[in-house]
PDB file of C-alpha atoms and ligand atoms in Angstrom:
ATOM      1  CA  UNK A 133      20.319   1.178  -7.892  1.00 96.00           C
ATOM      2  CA  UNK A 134      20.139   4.954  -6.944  1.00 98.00           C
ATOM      3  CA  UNK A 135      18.987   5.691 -10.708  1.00 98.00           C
ATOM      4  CA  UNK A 136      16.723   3.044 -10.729  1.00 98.00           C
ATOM      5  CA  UNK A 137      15.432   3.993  -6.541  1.00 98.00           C
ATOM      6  CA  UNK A 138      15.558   7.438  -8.015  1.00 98.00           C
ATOM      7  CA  UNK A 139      13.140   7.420 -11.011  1.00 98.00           C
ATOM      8  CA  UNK A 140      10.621   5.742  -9.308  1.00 98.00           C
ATOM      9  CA  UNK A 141       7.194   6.793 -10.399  1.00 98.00           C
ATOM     10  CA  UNK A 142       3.483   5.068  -9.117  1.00 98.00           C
ATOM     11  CA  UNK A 143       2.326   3.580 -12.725  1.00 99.00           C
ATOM     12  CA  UNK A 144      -1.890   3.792 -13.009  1.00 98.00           C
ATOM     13  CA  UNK A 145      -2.457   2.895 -16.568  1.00 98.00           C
ATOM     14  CA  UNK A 146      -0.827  -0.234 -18.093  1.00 98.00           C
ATOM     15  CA  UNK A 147      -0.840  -2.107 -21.474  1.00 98.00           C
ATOM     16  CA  UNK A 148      -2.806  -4.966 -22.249  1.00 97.00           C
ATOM     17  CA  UNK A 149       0.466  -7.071 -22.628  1.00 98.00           C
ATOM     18  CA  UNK A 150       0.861  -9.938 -19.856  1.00 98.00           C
ATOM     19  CA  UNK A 151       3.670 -10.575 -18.312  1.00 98.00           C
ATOM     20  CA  UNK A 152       5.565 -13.884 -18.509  1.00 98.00           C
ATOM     21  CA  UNK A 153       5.112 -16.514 -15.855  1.00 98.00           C
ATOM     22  CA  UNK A 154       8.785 -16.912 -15.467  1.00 98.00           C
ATOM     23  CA  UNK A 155       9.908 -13.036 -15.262  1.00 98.00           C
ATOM     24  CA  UNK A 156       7.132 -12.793 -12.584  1.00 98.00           C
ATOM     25  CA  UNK A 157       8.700 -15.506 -11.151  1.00 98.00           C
ATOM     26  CA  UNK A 158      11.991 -14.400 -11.019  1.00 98.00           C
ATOM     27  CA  UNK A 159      10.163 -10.609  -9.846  1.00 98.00           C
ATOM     28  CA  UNK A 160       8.751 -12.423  -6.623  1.00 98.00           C
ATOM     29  CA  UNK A 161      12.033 -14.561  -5.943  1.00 98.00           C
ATOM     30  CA  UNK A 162      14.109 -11.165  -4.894  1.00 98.00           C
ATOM     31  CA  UNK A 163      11.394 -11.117  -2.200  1.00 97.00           C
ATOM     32  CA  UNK A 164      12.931 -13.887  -0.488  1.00 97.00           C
ATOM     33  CA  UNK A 165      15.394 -12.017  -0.085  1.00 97.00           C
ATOM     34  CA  UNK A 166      14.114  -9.101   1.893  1.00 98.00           C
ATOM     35  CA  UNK A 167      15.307  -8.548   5.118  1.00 98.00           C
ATOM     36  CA  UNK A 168      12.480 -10.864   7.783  1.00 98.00           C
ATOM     37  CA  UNK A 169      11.846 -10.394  11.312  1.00 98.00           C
ATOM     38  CA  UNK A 170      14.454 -13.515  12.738  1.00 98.00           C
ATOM     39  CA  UNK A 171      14.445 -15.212   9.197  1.00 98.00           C
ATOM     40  CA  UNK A 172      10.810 -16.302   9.849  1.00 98.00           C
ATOM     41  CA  UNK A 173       9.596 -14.532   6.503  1.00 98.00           C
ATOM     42  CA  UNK A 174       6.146 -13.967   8.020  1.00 98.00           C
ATOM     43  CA  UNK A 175       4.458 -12.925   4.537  1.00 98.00           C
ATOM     44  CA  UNK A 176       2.925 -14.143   1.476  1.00 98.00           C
ATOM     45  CA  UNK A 177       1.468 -12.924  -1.729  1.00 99.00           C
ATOM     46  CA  UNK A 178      -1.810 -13.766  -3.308  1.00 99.00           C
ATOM     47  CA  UNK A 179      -1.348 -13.216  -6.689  1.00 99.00           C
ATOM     48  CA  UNK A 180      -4.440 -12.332  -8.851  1.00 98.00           C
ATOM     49  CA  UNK A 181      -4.308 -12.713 -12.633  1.00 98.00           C
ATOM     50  CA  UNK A 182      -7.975 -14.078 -12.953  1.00 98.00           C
ATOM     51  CA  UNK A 183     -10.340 -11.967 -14.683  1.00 98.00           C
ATOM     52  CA  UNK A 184     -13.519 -12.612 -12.360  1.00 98.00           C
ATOM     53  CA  UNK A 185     -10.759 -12.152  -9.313  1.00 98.00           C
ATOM     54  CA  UNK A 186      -9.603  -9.016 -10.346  1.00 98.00           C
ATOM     55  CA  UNK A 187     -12.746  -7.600 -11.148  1.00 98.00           C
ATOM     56  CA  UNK A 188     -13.932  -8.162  -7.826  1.00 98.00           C
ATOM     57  CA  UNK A 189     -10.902  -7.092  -6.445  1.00 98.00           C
ATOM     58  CA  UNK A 190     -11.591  -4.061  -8.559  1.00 98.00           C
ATOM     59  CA  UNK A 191     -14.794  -3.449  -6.312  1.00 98.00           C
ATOM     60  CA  UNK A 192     -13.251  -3.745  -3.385  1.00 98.00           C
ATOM     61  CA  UNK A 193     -10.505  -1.516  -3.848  1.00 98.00           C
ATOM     62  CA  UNK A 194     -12.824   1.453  -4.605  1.00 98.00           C
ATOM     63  CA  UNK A 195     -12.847   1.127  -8.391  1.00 98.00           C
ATOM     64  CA  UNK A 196      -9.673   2.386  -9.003  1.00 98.00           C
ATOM     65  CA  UNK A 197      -9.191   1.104 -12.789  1.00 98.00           C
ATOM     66  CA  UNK A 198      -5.428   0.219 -13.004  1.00 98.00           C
ATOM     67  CA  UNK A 199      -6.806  -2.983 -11.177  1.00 98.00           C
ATOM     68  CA  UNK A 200      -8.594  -4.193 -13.900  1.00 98.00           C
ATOM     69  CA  UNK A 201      -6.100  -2.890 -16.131  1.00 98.00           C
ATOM     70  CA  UNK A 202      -2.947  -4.457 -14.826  1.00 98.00           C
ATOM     71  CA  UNK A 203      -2.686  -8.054 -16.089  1.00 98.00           C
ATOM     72  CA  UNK A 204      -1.528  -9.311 -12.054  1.00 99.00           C
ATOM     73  CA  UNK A 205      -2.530  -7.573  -8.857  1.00 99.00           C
ATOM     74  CA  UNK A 206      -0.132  -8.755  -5.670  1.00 99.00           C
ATOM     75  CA  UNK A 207      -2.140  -8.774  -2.335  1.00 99.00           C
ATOM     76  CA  UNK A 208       0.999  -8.612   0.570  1.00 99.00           C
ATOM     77  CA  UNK A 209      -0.315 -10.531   3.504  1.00 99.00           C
ATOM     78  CA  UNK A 210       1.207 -10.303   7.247  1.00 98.00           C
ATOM     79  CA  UNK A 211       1.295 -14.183   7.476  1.00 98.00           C
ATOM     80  CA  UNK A 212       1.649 -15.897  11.046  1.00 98.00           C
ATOM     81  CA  UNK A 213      -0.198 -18.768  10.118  1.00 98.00           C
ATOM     82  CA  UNK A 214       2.464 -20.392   8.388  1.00 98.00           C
ATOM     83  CA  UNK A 215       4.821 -19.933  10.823  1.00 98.00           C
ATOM     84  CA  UNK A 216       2.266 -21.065  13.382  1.00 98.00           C
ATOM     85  CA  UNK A 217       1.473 -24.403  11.144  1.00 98.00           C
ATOM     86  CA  UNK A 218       5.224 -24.960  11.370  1.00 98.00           C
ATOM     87  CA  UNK A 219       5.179 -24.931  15.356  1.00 98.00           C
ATOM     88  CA  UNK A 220       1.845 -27.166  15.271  1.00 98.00           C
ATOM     89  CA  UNK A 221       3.249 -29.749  13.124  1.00 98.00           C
ATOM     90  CA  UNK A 222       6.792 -30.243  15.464  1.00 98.00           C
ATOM     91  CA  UNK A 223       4.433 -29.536  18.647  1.00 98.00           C
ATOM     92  CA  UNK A 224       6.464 -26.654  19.663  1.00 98.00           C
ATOM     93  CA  UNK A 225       5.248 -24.167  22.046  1.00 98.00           C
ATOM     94  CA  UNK A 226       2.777 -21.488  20.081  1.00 98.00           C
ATOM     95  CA  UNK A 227       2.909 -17.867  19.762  1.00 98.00           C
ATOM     96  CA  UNK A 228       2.433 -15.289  17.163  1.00 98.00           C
ATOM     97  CA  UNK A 229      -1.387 -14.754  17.267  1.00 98.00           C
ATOM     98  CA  UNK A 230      -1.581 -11.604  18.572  1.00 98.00           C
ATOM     99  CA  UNK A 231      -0.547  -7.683  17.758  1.00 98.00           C
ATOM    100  CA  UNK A 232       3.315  -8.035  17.759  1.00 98.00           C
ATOM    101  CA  UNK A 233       2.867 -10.961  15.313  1.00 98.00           C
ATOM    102  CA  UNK A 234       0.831  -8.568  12.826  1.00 98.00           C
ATOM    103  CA  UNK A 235       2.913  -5.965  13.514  1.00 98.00           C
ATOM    104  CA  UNK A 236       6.137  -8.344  12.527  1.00 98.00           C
ATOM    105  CA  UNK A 237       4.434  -9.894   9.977  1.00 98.00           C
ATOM    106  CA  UNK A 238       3.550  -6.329   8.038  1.00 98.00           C
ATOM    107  CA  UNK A 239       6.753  -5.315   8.842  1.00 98.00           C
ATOM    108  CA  UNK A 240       8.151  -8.435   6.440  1.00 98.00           C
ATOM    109  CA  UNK A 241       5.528  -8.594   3.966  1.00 99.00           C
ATOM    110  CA  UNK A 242       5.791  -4.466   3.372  1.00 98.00           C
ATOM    111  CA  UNK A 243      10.087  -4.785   2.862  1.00 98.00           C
ATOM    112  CA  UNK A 244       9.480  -7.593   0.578  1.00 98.00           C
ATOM    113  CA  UNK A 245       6.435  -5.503  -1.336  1.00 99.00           C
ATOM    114  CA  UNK A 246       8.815  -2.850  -1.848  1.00 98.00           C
ATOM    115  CA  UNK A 247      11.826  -5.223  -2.865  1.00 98.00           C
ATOM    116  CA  UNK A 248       9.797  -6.652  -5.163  1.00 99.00           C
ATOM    117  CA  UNK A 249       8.618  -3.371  -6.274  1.00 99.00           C
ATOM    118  CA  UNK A 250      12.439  -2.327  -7.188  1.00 98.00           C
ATOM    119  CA  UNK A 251      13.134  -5.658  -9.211  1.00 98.00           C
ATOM    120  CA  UNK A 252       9.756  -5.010 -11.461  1.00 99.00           C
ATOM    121  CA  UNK A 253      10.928  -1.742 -11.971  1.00 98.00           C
ATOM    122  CA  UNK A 254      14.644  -2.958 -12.779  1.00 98.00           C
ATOM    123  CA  UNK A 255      12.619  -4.759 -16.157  1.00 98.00           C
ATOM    124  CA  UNK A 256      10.374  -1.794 -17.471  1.00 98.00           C
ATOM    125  CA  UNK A 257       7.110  -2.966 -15.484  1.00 99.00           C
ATOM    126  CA  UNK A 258       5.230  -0.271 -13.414  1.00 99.00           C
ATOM    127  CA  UNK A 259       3.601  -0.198 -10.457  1.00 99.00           C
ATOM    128  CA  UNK A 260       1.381   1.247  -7.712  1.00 99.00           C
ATOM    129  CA  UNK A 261       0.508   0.370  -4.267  1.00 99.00           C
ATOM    130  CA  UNK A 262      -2.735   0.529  -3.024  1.00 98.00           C
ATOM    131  CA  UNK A 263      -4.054   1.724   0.645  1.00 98.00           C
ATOM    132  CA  UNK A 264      -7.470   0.533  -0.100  1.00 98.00           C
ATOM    133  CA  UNK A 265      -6.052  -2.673   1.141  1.00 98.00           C
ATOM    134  CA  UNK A 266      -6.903  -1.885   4.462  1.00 98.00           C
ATOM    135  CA  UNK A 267      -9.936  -0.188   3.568  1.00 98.00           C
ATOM    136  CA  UNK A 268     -11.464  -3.482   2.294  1.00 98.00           C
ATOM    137  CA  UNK A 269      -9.304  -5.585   4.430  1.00 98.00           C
ATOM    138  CA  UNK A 270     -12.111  -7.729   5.863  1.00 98.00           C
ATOM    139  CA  UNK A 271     -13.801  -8.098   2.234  1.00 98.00           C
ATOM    140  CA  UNK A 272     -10.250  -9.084   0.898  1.00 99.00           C
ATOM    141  CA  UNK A 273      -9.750 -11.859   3.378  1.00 99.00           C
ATOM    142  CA  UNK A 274     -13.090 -13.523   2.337  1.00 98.00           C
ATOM    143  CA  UNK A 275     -12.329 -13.333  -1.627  1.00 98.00           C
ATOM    144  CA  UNK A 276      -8.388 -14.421  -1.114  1.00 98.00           C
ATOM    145  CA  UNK A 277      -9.643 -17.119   1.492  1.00 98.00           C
ATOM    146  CA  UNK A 278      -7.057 -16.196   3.928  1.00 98.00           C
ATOM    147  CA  UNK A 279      -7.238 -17.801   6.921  1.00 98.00           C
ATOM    148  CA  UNK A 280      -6.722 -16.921  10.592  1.00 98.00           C
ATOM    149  CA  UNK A 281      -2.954 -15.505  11.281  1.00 98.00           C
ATOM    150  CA  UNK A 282      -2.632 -14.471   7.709  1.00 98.00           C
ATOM    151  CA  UNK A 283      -4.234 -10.265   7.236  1.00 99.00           C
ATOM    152  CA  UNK A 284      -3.814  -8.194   3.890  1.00 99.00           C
ATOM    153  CA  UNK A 285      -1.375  -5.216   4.162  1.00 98.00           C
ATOM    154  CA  UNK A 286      -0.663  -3.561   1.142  1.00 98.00           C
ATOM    155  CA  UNK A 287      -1.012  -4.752  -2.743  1.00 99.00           C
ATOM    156  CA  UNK A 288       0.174  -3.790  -6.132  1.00 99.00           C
ATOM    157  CA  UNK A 289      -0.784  -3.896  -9.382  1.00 99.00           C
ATOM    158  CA  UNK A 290       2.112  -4.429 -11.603  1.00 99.00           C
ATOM    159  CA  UNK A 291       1.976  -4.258 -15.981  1.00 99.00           C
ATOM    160  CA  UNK A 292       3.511  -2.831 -18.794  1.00 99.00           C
ATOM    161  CA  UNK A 293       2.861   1.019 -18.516  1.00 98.00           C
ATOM    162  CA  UNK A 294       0.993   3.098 -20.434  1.00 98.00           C
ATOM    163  CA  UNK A 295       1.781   6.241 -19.301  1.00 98.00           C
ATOM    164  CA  UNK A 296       5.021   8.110 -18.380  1.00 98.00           C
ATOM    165  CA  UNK A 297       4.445  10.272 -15.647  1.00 98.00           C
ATOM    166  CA  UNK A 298       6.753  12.730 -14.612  1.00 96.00           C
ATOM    167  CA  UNK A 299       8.520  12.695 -10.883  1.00 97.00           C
ATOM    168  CA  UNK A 300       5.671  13.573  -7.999  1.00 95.00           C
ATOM    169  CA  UNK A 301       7.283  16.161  -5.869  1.00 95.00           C
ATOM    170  CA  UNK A 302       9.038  15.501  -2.162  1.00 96.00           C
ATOM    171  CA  UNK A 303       8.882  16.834   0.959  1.00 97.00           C
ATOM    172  CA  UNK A 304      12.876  18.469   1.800  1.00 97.00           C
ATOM    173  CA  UNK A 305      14.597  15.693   3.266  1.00 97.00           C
ATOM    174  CA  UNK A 306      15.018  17.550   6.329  1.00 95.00           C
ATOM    175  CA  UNK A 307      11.624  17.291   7.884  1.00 97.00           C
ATOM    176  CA  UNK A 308      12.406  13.290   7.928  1.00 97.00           C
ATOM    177  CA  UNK A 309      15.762  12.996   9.237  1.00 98.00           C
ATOM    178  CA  UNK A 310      16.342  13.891  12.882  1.00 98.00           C
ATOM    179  CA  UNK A 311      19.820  13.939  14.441  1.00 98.00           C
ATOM    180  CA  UNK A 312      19.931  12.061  17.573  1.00 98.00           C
ATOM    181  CA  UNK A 313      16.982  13.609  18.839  1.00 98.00           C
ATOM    182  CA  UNK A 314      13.287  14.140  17.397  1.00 98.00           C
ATOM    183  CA  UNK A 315      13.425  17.641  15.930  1.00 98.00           C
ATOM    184  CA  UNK A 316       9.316  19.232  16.172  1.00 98.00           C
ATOM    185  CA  UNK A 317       9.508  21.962  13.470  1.00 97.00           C
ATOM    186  CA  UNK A 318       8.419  25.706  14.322  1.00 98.00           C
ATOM    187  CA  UNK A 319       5.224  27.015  12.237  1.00 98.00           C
ATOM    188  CA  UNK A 320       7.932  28.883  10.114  1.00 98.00           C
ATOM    189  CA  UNK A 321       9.807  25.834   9.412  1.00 97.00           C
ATOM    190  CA  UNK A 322       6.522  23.371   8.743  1.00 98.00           C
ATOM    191  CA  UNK A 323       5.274  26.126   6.187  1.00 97.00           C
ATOM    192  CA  UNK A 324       8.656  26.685   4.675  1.00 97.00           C
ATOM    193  CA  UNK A 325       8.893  22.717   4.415  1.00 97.00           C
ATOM    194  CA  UNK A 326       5.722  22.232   2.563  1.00 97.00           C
ATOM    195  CA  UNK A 327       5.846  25.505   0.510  1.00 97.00           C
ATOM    196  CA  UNK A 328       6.670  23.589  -2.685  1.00 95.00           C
ATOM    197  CA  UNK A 329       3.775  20.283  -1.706  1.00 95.00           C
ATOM    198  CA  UNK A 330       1.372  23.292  -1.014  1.00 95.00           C
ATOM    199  CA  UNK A 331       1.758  24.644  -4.793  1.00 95.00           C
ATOM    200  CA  UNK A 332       2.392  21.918  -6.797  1.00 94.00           C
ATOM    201  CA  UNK A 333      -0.241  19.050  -5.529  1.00 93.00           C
ATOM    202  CA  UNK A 334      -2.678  22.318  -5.485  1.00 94.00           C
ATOM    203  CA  UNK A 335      -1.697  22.820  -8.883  1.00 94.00           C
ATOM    204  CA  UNK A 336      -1.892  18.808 -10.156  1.00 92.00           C
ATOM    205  CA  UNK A 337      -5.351  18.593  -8.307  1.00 91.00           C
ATOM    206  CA  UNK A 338      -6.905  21.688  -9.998  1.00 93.00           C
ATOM    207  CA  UNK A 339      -6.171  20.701 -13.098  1.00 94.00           C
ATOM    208  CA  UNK A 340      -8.894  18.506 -14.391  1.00 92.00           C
ATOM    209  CA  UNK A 341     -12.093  20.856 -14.198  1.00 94.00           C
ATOM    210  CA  UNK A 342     -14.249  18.599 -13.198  1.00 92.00           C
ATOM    211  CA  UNK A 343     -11.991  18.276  -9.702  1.00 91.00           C
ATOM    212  CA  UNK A 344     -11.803  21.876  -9.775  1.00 93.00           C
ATOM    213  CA  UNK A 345     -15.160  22.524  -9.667  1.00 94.00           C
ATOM    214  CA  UNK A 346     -15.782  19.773  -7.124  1.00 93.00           C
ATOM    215  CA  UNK A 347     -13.090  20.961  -4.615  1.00 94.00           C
ATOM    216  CA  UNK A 348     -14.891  24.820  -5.132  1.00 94.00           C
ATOM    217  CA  UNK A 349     -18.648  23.242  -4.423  1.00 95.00           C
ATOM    218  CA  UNK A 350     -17.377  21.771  -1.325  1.00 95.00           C
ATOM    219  CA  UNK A 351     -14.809  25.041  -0.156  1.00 95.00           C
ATOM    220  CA  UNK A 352     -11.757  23.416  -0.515  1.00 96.00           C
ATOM    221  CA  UNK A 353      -9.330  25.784  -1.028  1.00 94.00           C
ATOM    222  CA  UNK A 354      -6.001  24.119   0.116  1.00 95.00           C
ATOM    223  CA  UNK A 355      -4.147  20.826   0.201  1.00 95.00           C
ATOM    224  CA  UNK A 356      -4.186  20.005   3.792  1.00 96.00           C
ATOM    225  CA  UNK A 357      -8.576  20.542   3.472  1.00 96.00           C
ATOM    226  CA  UNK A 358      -8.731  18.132   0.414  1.00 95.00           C
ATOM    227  CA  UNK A 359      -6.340  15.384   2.718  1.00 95.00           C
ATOM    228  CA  UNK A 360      -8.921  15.383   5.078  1.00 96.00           C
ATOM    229  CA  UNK A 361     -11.869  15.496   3.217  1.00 95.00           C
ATOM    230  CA  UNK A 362     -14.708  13.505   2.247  1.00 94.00           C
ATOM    231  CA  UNK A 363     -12.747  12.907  -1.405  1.00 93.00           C
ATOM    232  CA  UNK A 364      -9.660  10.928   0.977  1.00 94.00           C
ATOM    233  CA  UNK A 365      -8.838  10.887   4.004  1.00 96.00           C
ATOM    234  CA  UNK A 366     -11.403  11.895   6.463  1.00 97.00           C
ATOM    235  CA  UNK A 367     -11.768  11.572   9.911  1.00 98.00           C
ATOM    236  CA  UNK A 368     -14.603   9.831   9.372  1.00 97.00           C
ATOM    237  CA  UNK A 369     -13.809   7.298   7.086  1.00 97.00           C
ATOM    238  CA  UNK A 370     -10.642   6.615   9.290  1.00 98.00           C
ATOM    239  CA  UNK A 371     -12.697   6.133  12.348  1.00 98.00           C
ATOM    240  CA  UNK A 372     -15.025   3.672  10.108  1.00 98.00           C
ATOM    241  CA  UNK A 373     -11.979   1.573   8.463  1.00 98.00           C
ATOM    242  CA  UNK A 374     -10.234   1.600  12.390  1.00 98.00           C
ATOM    243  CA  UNK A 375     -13.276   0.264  13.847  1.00 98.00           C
ATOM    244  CA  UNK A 376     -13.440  -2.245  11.071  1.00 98.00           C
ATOM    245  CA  UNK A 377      -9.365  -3.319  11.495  1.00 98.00           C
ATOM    246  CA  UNK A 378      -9.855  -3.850  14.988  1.00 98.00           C
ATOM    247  CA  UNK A 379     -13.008  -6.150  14.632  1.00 98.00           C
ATOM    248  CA  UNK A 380     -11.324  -8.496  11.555  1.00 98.00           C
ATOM    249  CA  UNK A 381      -8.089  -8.510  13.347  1.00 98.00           C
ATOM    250  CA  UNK A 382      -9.194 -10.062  16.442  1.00 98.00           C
ATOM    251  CA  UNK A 383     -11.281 -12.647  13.719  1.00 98.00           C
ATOM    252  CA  UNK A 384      -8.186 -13.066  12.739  1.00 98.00           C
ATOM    253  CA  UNK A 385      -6.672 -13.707  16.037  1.00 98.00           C
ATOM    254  CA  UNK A 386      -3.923 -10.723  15.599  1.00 98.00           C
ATOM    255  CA  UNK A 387      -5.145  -9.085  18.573  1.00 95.00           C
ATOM    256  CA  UNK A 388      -4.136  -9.426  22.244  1.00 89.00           C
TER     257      UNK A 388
HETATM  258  C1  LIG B 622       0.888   2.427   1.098  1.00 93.43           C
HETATM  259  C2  LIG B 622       0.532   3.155  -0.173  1.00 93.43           C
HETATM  260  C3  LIG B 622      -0.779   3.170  -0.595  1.00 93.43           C
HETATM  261  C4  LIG B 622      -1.128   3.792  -1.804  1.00 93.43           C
HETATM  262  N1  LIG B 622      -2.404   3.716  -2.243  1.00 93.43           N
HETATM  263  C5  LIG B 622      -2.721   4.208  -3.463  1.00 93.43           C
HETATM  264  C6  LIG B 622      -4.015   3.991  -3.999  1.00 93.43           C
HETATM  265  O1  LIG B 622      -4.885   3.355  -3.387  1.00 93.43           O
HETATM  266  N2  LIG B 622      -4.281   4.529  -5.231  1.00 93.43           N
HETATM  267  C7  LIG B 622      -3.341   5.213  -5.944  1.00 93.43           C
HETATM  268  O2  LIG B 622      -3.657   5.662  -7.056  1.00 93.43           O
HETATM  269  N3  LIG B 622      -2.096   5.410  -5.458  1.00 93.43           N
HETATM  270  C8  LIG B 622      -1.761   4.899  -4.247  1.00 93.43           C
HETATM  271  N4  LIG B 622      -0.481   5.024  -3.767  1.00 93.43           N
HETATM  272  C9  LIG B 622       0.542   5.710  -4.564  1.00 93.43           C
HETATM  273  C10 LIG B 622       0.828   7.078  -3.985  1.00 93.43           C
HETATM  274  O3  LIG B 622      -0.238   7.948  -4.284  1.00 93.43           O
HETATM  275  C11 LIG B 622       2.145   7.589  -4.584  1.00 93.43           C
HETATM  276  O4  LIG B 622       3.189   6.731  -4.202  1.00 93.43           O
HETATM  277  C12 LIG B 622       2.458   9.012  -4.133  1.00 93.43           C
HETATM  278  O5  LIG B 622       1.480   9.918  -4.568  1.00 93.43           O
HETATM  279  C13 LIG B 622       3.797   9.471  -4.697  1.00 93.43           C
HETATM  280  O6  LIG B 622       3.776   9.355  -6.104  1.00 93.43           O
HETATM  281  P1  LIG B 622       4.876   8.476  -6.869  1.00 93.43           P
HETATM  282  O7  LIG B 622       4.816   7.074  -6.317  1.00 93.43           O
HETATM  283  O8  LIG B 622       4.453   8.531  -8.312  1.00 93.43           O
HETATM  284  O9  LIG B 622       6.178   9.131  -6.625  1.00 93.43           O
HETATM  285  C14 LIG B 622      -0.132   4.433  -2.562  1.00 93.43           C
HETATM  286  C15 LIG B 622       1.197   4.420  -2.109  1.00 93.43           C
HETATM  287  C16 LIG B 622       1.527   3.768  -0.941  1.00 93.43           C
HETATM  288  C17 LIG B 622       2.961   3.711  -0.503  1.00 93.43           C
END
């Protein structure tokens, strides 16, 4: 387990061999046995193996390739509405729809994405997770027909890799543990902690030219620029996405 935990590597380029119904099978069934908020399992998994499916799933998460490249593409859904079928069906006394059942429900579906994540792993399949799930989230609920109570929170693509990356670099351990008491690091201590992030995810971004060139053309001339940029994470595009959240969870009815 800690070799296995400890090799871990996001996989982006995959063969075109499929993999088996039954070993996916057996891949999803060590979800079940994630950890769930009071046994309830509030999660699912769509999973896409469809051509036409993944291609538009392809568009929606921003084009990244391994999508249509991976022969199955898990979409992790915060799922209430099962639970909330459940109560209907025994006319128990509802709950759920609203922000601590999305919250609870993420909170299961994301341990069992991750458990599941291991076991692929454990049989030579790769993986990567994708944020654009929540970038598309309202676009993903359409094309998965999800109904109300159930919201997308994180997917993979899983396949026989094609690649062997090496190990991305860490941040020290350090900056995430805290004993007893949040520690807030000093400027010295936040630049000493990201001294080795700082070089080498300068050094992996600069080294396709094209990149290069496009980082220069725009003046960005250090990691913590390029995170907030236009090219990821920008204020912008968070406020956009945020605004977007909000609106489909309340369609939804995760809200209040
Ligand atoms: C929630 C989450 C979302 C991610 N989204 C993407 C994504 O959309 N595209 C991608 O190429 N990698 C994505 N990744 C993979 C990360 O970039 C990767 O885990 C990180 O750079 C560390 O690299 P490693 O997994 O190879 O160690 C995501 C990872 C997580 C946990």
């Amino acid at each position: 387990m800690f070799n296995l935990a400890n090799a871990h590597r996001s996989i982006r380029s995959f063969t075109s061999q499929d993999i088996d119904d039954s070993l996916l099978n057996d891949i999803l069934m060590t979800g079940l046995r994630s950890s769930s908020s009071g046994n309830m399992q509030t999660w699912s998994v769509i999973v896409t193996r469809d051509e036409a499916n993944k291609r538009r799933l392809y568009e929606l998460h921003v084009e990244q390739e391994m999508v249509l490249e991976a022969p199955v593409v898990l979409t992790f859904c915060a799922d209430v509405f099962r639970m909330r079928e459940w109560i209907r069906v025994n006319d128990s006394r509802q709950s759920f729809d609203d922000l601590l059942g999305f919250l609870t429900g993420t909170v299961d579906a994301v341990i069992a994405a991750q458990t599941i994540s291991l076991a692929a792993e454990s049989v030579g399949l790769g993986i990567c997770y994708m944020g654009t799930t929540w970038w598309a989230a309202d676009e993903i609920i359409d094309l998965l027909a999800l109904p109300k109570g159930v919201f997308p929170v994180t997917s993979l693509v899983v396949g026989y890799p094609a690649e062997n990356p090496g190990l991305r670099d860490r941040l020290p351990l350090a900056l995430m543990v805290h004993q007893e008491k949040y520690h807030c690091l000093s400027n010295e201590e936040i630049r000493a902690g990201h001294a080795e992030r700082e070089e080498k995810a300068w050094a992996r971004y600069t080294a396709v030219d094209s990149v290069r060139q496009r980082l220069a053309e725009a003046g960005i001339t250090k990691v913590t620029d390029y995170y907030t940029s236009e090219f990821k994470y920008s204020k912008e595009l968070h406020r956009r996405v945020s605004e977007m959240l909000l609106e489909t969870l309340q369609a939804q009815g995760l809200w209040l």
